Every structure is written in C-alpha cells, then in structure tokens.
CSV table of C-alpha atoms in Angstrom, one decimal:
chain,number,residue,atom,x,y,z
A,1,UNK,CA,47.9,36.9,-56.1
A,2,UNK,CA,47.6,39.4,-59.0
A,3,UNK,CA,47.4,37.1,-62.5
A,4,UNK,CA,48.3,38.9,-65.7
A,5,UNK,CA,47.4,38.2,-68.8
A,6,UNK,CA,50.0,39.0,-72.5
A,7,UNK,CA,47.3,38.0,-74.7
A,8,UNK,CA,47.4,38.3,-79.1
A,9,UNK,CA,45.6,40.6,-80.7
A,10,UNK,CA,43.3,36.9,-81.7
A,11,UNK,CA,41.7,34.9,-78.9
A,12,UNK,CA,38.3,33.0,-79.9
A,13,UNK,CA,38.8,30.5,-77.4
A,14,UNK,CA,35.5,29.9,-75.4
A,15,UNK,CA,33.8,32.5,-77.8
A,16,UNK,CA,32.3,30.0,-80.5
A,17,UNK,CA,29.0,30.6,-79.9
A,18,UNK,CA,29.2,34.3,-79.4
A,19,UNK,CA,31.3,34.5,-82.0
A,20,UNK,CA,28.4,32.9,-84.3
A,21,UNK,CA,26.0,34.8,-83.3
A,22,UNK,CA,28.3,38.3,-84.6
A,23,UNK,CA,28.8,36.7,-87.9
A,24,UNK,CA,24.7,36.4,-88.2
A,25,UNK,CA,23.9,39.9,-86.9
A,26,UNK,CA,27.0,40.9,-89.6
A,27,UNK,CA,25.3,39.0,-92.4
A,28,UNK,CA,21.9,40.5,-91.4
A,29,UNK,CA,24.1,44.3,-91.4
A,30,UNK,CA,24.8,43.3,-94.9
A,31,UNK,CA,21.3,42.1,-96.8
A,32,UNK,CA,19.9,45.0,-94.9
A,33,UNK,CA,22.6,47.1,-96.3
A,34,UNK,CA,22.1,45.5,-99.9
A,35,UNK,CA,18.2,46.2,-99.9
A,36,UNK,CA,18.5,49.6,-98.9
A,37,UNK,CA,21.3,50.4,-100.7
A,38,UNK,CA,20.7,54.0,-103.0
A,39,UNK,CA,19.6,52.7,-106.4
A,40,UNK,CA,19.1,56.7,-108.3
A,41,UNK,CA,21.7,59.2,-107.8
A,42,UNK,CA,20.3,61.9,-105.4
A,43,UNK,CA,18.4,64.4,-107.6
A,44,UNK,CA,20.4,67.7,-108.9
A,45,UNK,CA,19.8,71.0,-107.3
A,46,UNK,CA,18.8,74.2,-109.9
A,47,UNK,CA,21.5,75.7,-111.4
A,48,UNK,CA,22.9,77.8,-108.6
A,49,UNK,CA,26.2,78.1,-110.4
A,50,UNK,CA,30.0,76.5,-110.5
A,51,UNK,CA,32.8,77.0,-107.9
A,52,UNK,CA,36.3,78.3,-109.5
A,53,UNK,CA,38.9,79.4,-107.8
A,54,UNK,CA,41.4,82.6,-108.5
A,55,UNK,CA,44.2,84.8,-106.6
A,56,UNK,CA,43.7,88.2,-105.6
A,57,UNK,CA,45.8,90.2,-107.8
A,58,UNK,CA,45.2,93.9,-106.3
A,59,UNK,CA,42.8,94.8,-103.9
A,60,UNK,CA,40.9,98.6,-103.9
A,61,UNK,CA,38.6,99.4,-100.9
A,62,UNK,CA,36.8,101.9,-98.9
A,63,UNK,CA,34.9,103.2,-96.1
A,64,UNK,CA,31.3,102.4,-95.9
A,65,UNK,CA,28.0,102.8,-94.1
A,66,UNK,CA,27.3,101.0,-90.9
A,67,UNK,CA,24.8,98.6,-90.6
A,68,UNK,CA,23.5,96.3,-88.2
A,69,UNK,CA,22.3,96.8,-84.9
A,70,UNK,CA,23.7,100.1,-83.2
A,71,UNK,CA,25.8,100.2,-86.3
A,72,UNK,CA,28.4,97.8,-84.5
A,73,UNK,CA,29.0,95.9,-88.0
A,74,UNK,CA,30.6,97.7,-91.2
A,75,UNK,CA,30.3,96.1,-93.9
A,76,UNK,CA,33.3,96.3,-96.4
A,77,UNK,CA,33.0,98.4,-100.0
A,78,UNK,CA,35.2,98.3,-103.1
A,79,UNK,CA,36.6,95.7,-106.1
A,80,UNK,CA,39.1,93.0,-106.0
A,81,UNK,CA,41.0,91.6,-108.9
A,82,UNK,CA,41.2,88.0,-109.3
A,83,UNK,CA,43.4,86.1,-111.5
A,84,UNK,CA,41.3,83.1,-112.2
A,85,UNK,CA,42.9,79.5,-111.9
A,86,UNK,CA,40.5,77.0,-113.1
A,87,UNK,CA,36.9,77.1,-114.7
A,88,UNK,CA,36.0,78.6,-118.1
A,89,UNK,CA,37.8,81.8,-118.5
A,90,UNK,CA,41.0,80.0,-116.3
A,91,UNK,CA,44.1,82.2,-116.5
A,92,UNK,CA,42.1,85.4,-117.5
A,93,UNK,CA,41.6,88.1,-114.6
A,94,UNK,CA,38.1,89.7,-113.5
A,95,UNK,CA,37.2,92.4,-111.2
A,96,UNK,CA,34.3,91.5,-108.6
A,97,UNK,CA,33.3,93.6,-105.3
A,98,UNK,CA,35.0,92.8,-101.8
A,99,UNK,CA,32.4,90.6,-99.8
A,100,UNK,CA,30.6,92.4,-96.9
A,101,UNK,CA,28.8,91.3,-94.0
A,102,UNK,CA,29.0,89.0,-91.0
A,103,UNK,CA,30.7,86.4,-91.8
A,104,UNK,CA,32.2,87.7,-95.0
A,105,UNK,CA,35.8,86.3,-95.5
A,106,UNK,CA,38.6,89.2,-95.4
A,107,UNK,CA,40.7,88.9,-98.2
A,108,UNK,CA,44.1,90.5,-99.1
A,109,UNK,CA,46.5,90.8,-101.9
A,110,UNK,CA,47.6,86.9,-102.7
A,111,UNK,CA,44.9,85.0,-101.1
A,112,UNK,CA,43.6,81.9,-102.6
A,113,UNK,CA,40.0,82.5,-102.9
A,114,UNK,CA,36.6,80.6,-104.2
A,115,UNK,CA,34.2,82.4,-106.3
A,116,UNK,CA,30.7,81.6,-107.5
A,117,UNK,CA,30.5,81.9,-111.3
A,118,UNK,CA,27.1,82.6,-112.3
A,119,UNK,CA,27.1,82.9,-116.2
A,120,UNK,CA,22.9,84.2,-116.0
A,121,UNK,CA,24.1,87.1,-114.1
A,122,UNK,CA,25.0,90.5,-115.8
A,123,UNK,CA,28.7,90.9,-116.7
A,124,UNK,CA,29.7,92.8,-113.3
A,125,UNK,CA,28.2,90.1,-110.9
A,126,UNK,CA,28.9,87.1,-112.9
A,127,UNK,CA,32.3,86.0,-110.4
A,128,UNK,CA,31.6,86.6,-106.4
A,129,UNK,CA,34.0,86.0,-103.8
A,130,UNK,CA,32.3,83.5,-101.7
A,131,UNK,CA,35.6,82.0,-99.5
A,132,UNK,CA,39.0,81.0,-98.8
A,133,UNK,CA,40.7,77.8,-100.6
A,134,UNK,CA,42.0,76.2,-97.5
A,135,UNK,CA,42.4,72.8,-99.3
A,136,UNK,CA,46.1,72.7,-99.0
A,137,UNK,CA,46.1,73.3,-95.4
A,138,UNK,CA,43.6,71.1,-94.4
A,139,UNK,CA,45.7,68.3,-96.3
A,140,UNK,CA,48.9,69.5,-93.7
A,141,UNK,CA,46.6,69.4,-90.9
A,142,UNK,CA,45.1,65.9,-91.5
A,143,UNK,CA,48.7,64.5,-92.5
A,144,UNK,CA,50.3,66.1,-89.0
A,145,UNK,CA,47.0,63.9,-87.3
A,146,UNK,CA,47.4,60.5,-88.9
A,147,UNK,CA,51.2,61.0,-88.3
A,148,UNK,CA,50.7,61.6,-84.4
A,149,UNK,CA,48.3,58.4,-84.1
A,150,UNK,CA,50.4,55.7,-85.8
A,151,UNK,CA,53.4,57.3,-83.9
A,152,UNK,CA,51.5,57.1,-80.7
A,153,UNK,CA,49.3,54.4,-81.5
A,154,UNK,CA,51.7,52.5,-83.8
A,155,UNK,CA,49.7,49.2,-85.3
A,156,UNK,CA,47.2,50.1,-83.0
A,157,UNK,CA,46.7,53.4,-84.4
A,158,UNK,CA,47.3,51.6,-88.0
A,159,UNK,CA,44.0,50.1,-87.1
A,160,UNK,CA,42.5,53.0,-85.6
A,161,UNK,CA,43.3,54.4,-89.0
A,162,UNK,CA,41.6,51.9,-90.5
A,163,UNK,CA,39.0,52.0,-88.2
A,164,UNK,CA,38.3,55.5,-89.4
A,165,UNK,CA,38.3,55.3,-93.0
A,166,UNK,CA,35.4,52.3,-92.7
A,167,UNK,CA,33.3,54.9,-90.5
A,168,UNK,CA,33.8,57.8,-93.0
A,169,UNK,CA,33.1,55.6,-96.1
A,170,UNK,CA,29.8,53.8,-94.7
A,171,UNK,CA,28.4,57.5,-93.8
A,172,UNK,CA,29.3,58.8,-97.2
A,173,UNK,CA,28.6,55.8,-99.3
A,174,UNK,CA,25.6,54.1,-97.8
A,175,UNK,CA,24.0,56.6,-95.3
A,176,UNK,CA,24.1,60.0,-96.5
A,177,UNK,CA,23.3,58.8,-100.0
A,178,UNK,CA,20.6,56.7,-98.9
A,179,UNK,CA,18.7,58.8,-97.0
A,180,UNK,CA,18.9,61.5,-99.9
A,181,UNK,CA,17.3,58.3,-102.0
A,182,UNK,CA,14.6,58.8,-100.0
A,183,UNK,CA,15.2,55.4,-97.3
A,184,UNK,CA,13.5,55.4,-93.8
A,185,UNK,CA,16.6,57.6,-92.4
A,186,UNK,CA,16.2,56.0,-89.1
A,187,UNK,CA,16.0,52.4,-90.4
A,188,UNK,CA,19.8,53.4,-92.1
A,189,UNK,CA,21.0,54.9,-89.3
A,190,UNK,CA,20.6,51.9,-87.6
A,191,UNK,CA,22.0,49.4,-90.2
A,192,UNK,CA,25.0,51.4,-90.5
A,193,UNK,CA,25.7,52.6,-87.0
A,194,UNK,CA,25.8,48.5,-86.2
A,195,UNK,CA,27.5,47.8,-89.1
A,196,UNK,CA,30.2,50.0,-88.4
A,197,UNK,CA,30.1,49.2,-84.8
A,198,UNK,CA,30.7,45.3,-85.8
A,199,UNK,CA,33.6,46.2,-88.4
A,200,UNK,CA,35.5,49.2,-86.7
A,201,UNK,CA,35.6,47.7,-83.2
A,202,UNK,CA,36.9,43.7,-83.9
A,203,UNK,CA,39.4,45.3,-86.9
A,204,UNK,CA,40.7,48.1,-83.8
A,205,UNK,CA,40.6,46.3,-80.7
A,206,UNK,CA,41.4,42.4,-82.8
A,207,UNK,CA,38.9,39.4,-81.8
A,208,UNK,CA,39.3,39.0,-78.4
A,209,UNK,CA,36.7,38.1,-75.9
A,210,UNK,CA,36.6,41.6,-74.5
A,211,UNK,CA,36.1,43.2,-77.9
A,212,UNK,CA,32.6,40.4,-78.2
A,213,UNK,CA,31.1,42.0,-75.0
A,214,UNK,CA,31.9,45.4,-76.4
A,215,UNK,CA,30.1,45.2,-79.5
A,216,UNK,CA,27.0,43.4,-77.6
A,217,UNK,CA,26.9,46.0,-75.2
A,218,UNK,CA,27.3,49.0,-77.5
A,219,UNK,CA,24.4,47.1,-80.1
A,220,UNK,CA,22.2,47.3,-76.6
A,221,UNK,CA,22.6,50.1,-76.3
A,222,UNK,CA,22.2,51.4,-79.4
A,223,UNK,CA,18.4,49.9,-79.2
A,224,UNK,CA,17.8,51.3,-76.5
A,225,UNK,CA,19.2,54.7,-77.1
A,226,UNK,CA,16.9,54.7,-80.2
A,227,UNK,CA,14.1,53.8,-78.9
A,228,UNK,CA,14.1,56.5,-76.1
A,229,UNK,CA,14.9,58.9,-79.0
A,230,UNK,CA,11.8,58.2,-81.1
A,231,UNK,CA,9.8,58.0,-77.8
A,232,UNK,CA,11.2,61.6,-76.7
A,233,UNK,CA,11.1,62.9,-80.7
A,234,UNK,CA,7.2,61.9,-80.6
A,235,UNK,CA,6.5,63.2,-77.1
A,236,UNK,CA,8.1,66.5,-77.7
A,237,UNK,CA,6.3,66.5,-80.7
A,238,UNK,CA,9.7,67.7,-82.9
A,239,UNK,CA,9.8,68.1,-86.7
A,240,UNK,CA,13.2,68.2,-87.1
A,241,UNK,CA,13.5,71.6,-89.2
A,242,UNK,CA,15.4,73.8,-86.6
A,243,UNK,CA,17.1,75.7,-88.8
A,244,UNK,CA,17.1,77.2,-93.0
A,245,UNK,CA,19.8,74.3,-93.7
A,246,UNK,CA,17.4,71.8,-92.1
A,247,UNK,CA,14.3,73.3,-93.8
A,248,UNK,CA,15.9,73.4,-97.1
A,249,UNK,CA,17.1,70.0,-97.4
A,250,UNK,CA,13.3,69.1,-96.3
A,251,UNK,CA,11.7,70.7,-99.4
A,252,UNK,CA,14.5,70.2,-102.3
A,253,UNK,CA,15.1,66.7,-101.4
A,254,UNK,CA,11.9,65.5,-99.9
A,255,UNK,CA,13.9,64.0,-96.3
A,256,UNK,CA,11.9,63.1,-93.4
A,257,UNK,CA,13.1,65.7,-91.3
A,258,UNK,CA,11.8,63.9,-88.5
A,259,UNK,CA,13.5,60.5,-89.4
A,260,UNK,CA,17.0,62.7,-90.4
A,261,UNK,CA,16.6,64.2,-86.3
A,262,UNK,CA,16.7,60.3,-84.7
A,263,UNK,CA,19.5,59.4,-87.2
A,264,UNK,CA,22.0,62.0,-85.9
A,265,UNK,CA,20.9,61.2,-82.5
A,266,UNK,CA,21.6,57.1,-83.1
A,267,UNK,CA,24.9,58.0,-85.0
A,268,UNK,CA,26.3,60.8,-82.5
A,269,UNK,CA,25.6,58.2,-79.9
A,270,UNK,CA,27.8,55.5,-81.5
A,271,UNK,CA,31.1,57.5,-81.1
A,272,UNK,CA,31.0,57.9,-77.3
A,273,UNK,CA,29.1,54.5,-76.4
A,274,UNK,CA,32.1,52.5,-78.0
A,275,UNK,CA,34.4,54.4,-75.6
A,276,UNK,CA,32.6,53.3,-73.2
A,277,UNK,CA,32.1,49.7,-74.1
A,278,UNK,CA,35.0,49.0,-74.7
A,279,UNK,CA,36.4,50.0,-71.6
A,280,UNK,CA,33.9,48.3,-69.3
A,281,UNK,CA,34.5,44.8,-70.8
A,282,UNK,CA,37.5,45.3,-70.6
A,283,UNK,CA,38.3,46.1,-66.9
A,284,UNK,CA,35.9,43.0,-66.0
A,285,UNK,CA,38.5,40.6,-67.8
A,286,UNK,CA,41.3,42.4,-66.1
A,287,UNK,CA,39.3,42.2,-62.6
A,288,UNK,CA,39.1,38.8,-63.2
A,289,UNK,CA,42.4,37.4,-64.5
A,290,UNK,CA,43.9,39.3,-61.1
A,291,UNK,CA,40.6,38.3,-59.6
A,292,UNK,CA,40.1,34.2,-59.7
A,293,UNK,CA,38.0,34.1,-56.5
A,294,UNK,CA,35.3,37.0,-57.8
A,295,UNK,CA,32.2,36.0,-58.9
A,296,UNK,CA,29.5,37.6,-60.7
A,297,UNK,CA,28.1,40.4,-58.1
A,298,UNK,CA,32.1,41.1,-57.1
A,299,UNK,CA,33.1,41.5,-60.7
A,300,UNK,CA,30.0,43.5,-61.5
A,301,UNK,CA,30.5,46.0,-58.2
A,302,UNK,CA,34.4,47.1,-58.6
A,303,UNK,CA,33.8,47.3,-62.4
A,304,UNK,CA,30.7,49.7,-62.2
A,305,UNK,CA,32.6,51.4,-59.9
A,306,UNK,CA,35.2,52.2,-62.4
A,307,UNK,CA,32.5,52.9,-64.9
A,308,UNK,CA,30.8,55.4,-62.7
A,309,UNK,CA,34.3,57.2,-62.9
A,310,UNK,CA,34.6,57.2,-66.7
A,311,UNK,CA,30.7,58.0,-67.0
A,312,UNK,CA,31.1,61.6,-65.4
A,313,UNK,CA,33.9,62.7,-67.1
A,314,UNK,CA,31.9,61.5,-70.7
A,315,UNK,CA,29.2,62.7,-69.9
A,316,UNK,CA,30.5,66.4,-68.9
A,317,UNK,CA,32.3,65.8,-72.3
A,318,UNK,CA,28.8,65.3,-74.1
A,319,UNK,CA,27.6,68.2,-73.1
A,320,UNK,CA,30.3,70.6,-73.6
A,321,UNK,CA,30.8,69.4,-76.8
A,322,UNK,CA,26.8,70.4,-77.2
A,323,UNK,CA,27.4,73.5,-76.1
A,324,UNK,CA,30.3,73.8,-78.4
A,325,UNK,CA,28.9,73.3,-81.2
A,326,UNK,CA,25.7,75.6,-80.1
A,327,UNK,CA,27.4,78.4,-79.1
A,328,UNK,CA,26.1,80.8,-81.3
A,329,UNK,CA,22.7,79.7,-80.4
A,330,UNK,CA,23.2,80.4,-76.6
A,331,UNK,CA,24.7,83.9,-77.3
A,332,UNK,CA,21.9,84.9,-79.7
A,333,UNK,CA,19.4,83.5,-76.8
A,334,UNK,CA,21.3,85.2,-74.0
A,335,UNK,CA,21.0,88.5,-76.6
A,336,UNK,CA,17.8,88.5,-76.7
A,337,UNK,CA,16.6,88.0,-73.1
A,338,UNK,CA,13.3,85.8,-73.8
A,339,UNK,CA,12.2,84.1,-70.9
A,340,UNK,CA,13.5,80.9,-70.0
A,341,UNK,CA,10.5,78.7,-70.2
A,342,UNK,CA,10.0,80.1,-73.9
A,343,UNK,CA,13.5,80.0,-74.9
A,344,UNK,CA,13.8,76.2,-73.6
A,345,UNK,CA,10.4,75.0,-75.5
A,346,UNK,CA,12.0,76.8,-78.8
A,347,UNK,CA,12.0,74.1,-82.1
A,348,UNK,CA,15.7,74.8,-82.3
A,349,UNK,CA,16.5,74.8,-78.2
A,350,UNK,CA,14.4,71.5,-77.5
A,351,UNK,CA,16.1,69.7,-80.7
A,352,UNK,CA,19.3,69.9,-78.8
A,353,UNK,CA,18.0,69.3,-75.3
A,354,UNK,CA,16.6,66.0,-76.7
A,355,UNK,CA,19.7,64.8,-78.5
A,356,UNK,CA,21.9,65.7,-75.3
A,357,UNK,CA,19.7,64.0,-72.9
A,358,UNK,CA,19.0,60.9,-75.0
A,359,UNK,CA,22.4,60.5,-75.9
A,360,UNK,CA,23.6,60.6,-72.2
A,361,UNK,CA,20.7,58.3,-70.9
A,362,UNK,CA,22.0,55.8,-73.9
A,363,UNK,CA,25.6,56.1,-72.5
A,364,UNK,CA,24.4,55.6,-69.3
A,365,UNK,CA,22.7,52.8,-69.6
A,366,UNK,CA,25.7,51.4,-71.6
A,367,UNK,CA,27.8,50.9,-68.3
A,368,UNK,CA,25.5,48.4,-66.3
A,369,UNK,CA,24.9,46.4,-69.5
A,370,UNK,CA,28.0,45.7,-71.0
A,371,UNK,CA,29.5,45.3,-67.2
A,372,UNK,CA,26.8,42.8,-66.3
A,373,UNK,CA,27.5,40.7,-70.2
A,374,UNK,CA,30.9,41.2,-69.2
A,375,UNK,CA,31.0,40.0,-65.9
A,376,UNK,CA,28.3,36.8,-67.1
A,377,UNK,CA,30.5,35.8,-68.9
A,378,UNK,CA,33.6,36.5,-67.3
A,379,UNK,CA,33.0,33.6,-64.3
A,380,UNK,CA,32.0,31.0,-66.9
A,381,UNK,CA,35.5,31.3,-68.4
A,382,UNK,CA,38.0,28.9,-66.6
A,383,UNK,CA,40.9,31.6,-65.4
A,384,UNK,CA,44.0,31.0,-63.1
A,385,UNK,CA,43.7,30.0,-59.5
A,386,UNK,CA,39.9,29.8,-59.3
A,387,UNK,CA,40.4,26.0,-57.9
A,388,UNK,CA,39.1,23.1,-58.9
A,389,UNK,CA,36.3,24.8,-60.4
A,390,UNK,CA,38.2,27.1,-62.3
A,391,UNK,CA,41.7,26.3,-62.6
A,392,UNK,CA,43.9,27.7,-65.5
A,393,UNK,CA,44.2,30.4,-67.8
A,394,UNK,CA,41.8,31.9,-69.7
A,395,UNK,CA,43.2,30.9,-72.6
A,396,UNK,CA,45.0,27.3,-71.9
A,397,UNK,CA,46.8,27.4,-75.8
A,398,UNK,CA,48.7,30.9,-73.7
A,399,UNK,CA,49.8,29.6,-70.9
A,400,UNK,CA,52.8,30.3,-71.1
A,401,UNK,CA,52.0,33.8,-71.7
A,402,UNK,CA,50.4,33.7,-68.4
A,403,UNK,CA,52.4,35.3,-65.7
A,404,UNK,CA,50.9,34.9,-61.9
A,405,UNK,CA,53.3,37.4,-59.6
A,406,UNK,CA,53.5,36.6,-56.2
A,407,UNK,CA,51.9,39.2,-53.6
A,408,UNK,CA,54.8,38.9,-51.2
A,409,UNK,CA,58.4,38.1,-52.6
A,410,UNK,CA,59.8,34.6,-53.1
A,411,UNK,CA,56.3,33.2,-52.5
A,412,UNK,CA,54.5,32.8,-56.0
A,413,UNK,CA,55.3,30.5,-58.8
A,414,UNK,CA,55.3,31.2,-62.4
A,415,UNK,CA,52.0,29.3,-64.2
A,416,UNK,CA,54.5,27.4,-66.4
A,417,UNK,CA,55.9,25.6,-63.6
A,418,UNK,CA,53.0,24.9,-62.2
A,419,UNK,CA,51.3,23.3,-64.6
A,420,UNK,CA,54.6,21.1,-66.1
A,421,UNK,CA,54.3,20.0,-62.1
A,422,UNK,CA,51.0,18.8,-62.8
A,423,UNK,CA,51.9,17.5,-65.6
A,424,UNK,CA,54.6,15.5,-64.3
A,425,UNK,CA,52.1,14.1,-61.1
A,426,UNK,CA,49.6,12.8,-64.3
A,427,UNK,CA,52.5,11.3,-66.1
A,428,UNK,CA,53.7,9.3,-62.8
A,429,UNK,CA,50.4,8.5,-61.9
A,430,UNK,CA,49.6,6.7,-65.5
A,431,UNK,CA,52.8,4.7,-65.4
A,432,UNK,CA,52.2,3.9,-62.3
A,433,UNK,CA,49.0,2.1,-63.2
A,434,UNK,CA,49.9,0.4,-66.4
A,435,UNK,CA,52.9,-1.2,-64.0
C-alpha cells in the first residue's frame, strides 16, 4: 500500500541528536565568521575619477576611418551634448565626443547616460561617456522576478526570497570584503558557503528531517569538492590570473589569486549541490513512507536511480552555463586556430576546465552521499506498516495527518482507524486485568 505523508513545515521528531550536531557546526560557522570578520575597510583605489550621470541633449556625428582587423569595425566620430543630472556642475550641459570602439555603447538623443568626470584632465576630456543608466530597469526587472516567485512559490517562495537575500548579504558583507582584507580566501569561502548552506536551506525547506540530511550531504560534499579543487589547482599548477580583471585585483589589492580561484570553485558549487541535496533526501523519505518493507540497500537502489536522472540533466546544465558564460573565449580561440593541445593547456582555458570538472565531480559525488545518509537514516525511523519492527508513522504526534490508501479499492484502512482500534484492544485488555 502506498503511505503518504501531509507533514508541517517543523518536524524534529527523532532528529535530536542530528539536530545538535547542526546547532554546533552553526556555532562553529559563526566564531569562525567573527574571527575572520574584515576589521579595515578595503584600501581605496587612485583617483580614477567620479561617476555622474546626464541626458543626451543633441547628438552630432560622422563618418570615420575603419579600424580593426580587415576594417570590419568602425569606430564612431563626433560630440554629444549632455545635460548633467547629478555631480558638481549638476544641471549645467557639456559637450564630450561619442564613444567608439567594440563595445562602446550607442547612444541617441534622450538616453540616460554615465560619464566619467575626471577634473585632472584638460577642459575637453574632463566628462566621457562611459555607459547607459539602466538602474530603473533593472529595478522593473527584479520586481517582475520576486513577483513571479511568491505568486508561484507563495510562502515557499517568501522563503525562497528570504533565502536569497541571506546568500547575497553573507557574499557582500563577509566574503567579498574579507577577502579584500586580506583573509585566506579559501578558508572564507568555506565558512560562508556552510554558513549559508545551514541558514538558507532549514529557513526554505523548514526543519524537517529531510532538510538535516540535505545540509549533511551538501556540507560533504562541499569538503570534498574543495579538496579536489586545491588538489587539481596545485596539480595544474594555476595562478589564478586569467585575465586583466583578475591580474589587477592581484596587484592593487594584494589577493591571493590562487586562494580567490578555489573560492569561486567552492561557492559556484554550493548553488547546484543544494539542488541536488535536497532532492535526494527527499525522495528516500517519500520511498520510504510508500515503502515500509524497504531497507537500506532497496531505499539506496530506487533512489540513486532517480538521482542518476537529475544528475545528467545538472550536469549538462553545468556546463552549458560554462560555456555561456565563456563564450567569447571560445569564439576568440576558434578565431584564432591554435592547436588544440596549446589552446586547452592555456592559463585562461585550464582555469575553466578545472572549475567545470571539479564542480561536476563534487555534484557527483553529492548523490551517493546524501542518498546513502538518507537512506541510514530513513530505516531507523519507525514508519507505517513496517510491522512489529516498525509500525507507525514517522511522526506518531501526525498521525492523523497520515493517510495509507489502499492499492485495490475498498481494501485499505485509513491510519486513524487503525490505531484508535489498537487503542481500543489496549484499553480492553487493561480493564480486563485490573478485573
């Protein structure tokens, strides 16, 4: 018979220990978090200038010589007005050339624009056109998303909300800021990838039994995901600088490049393996509650099955997502035509072959572990039907939440009657011997 269970968003029965054990490795998140909290604010970079932002007023431009390769790219000539709308000379209007070159953002007659102000430059060159002010419709964009989860999602997406706002304010209040303080990037990576991992996933998912094997599977697998990436880091012998942006950071900031390369691995790891986590533990509870009679290796088989499923899909994700993200990178390579051995043992190429194949080798490994926690744990939990070994619900404060529906009609028996049966044989039975 198939047994299903309407359980609260709350359920710590049978969890004590486990539960425990959470609350220490939180506690240890948090001195860890204290003692390598940022304690000078990151060091200022030289005056490069100050971002204002204007309207283009009128727009004059014209033809000009071709440049780049085969003269494919034009870059564009001539002066724009701008009506300023904040900084120092705010509400005055100044004339500064149309930006050219790849890359450049086009601009027209009543664009919202951002300029660098330089005051050390000569008069002419003091206001540059640098992009567009897109705050406002980011703003839209970002209301039209939480809008679409909590419609969808409703409390769940509340929390999922939630959820995100913890993520976001841990990277940019301890992270990012500690590792520009000049902290062992890895070592915060790590307190603040678990750290979110233990807040985000009990406030979306609610303390359930499920939501425990979820976080000790994606905190396994988070160790072992960093581990493998210092191992591959050392092996390939990567330094982390890849790119200007990466090599600048390096030498106005003083970052362990190195250390900042196994961070983004561990972090970019954390968003998938929670996915996955989450989704293992729970189809073991749901193979069991319709499951009584399974036992470890049954639970463990039809649940890595399912897992094998999800995995290939994730992991196809992973790596178009990569590729995504690299895609200027692979046209440039396929551009240039170098051969593939040289093109694949690149500083740039490698860093991204290492963080793709670490981070799918973590997610991996994420399935057997958290199925095997789950499944431990899931036949040492008394559910509904196992006999005399294992008879009631999960949760014996829900029973009657617990509905066991019958495989053929008119032949089950709701748990509620069942056990007021019982109930009813004790009661007899006790009067029975104080007569």
């Amino acid at each position: 018979m198939a047994v299903r269970h309407l359980s609260s968003g709350v359920d710590t029965g049978g969890q004590r220990p486990a539960l425990i054990a959470v609350g220490a490795t939180l506690l240890c998140v948090v001195v860890a978090m204290v003692l390598l909290w940022p304690d000078k604010a990151p060091q200022s970079l030289p005056d490069g200038g100050q971002q204002v932002s204007g309207t283009i007023t009128a727009l004059s431009t014209q033809g000009c010589e071709p440049t780049g390769l085969g003269g494919a790219m034009k870059a564009a000539c001539g002066k724009a007005d701008v009506k300023l709308t904040e900084g120092p000379q705010s509400g005055y209007s100044v004339s500064t050339t149309v930006p050219g070159g790849p890359g450049a953002p086009v601009v027209a007659v009543g664009d919202d624009v951002v300029l660098l102000y330089t005051p050390a430059n000569p008069e002419e060159l003091r206001y540059q056109v640098t992009d567009h002010e897109r705050g406002l419709q980011l703003w839209v964009l970002l209301t039209a998303l939480a809008l679409a989860i909590v419609a969808f999602g409703r409390l769940r997406g509340v929390t999922a909300l939630l959820g995100l706002g913890i993520t976001f304010g841990v990277l940019l209040m301890f992270v990012i800021p500690a590792i520009l303080s000049g902290r062992p990037p890895l070592l915060v990576a790590i307190v603040g990838a678990i750290g979110i991992a233990l807040t985000v996933l009990y406030l979306t998912h609610g303390v359930t039994r499920s939501t425990t094997v979820a976080v000790a599977g994606t905190v396994a697998s988070l160790t072992l995901t960093g581990v493998l990436a210092y191992a591959s880091v050392e092996a390939t012998r990567l330094s982390g600088v890849a790119d200007e942006t990466s090599a600048n950071l390096g030498v106005l900031y003083g970052v362990n490049m190195q250390g900042l390369l196994l961070a983004g691995i561990l972090i970019g790891s954390l968003g998938v393996l929670d996915d996955v986590t989450v989704t293992q533990a729970v189809t073991v509870q749901e193979l069991a509650e319709a499951n009584p009679s399974y036992g470890f290796r049954q639970l463990y088989a039809a649940a890595t099955r399912v897992g094998r499923a999800h995995i290939a899909s994730v992991i196809n994700t992973i790596i178009l997502a990569y590729a995504g993200a690299s895609l200027p990178l692979l046209v440039l390579i396929t551009a240039i035509d170098n051969p593939v051995g040289q093109v694949l043992s690149d500083q740039l190429v490698a860093t991204e072959l290492v963080r793709s194949a670490v981070g799918t080798i973590g997610l991996i490994a994420a399935v057997p572990l958290t199925t095997a926690l789950a499944a431990w744990w899931g036949v040492r939990q008394p559910r509904a039907g196992a006999g005399a070994g294992g008879a009631g619900a999960d949760h014996p404060a829900d029973a009657a939440a617990t509905t066991v529906t019958p495989d053929h009609a008119g032949a089950g028996v709701t748990l509620t009657a069942l056990t007021a049966r019982v109930r009813a044989q004790v009661e007899a039975k006790l009067a029975s011997v104080r007569q």
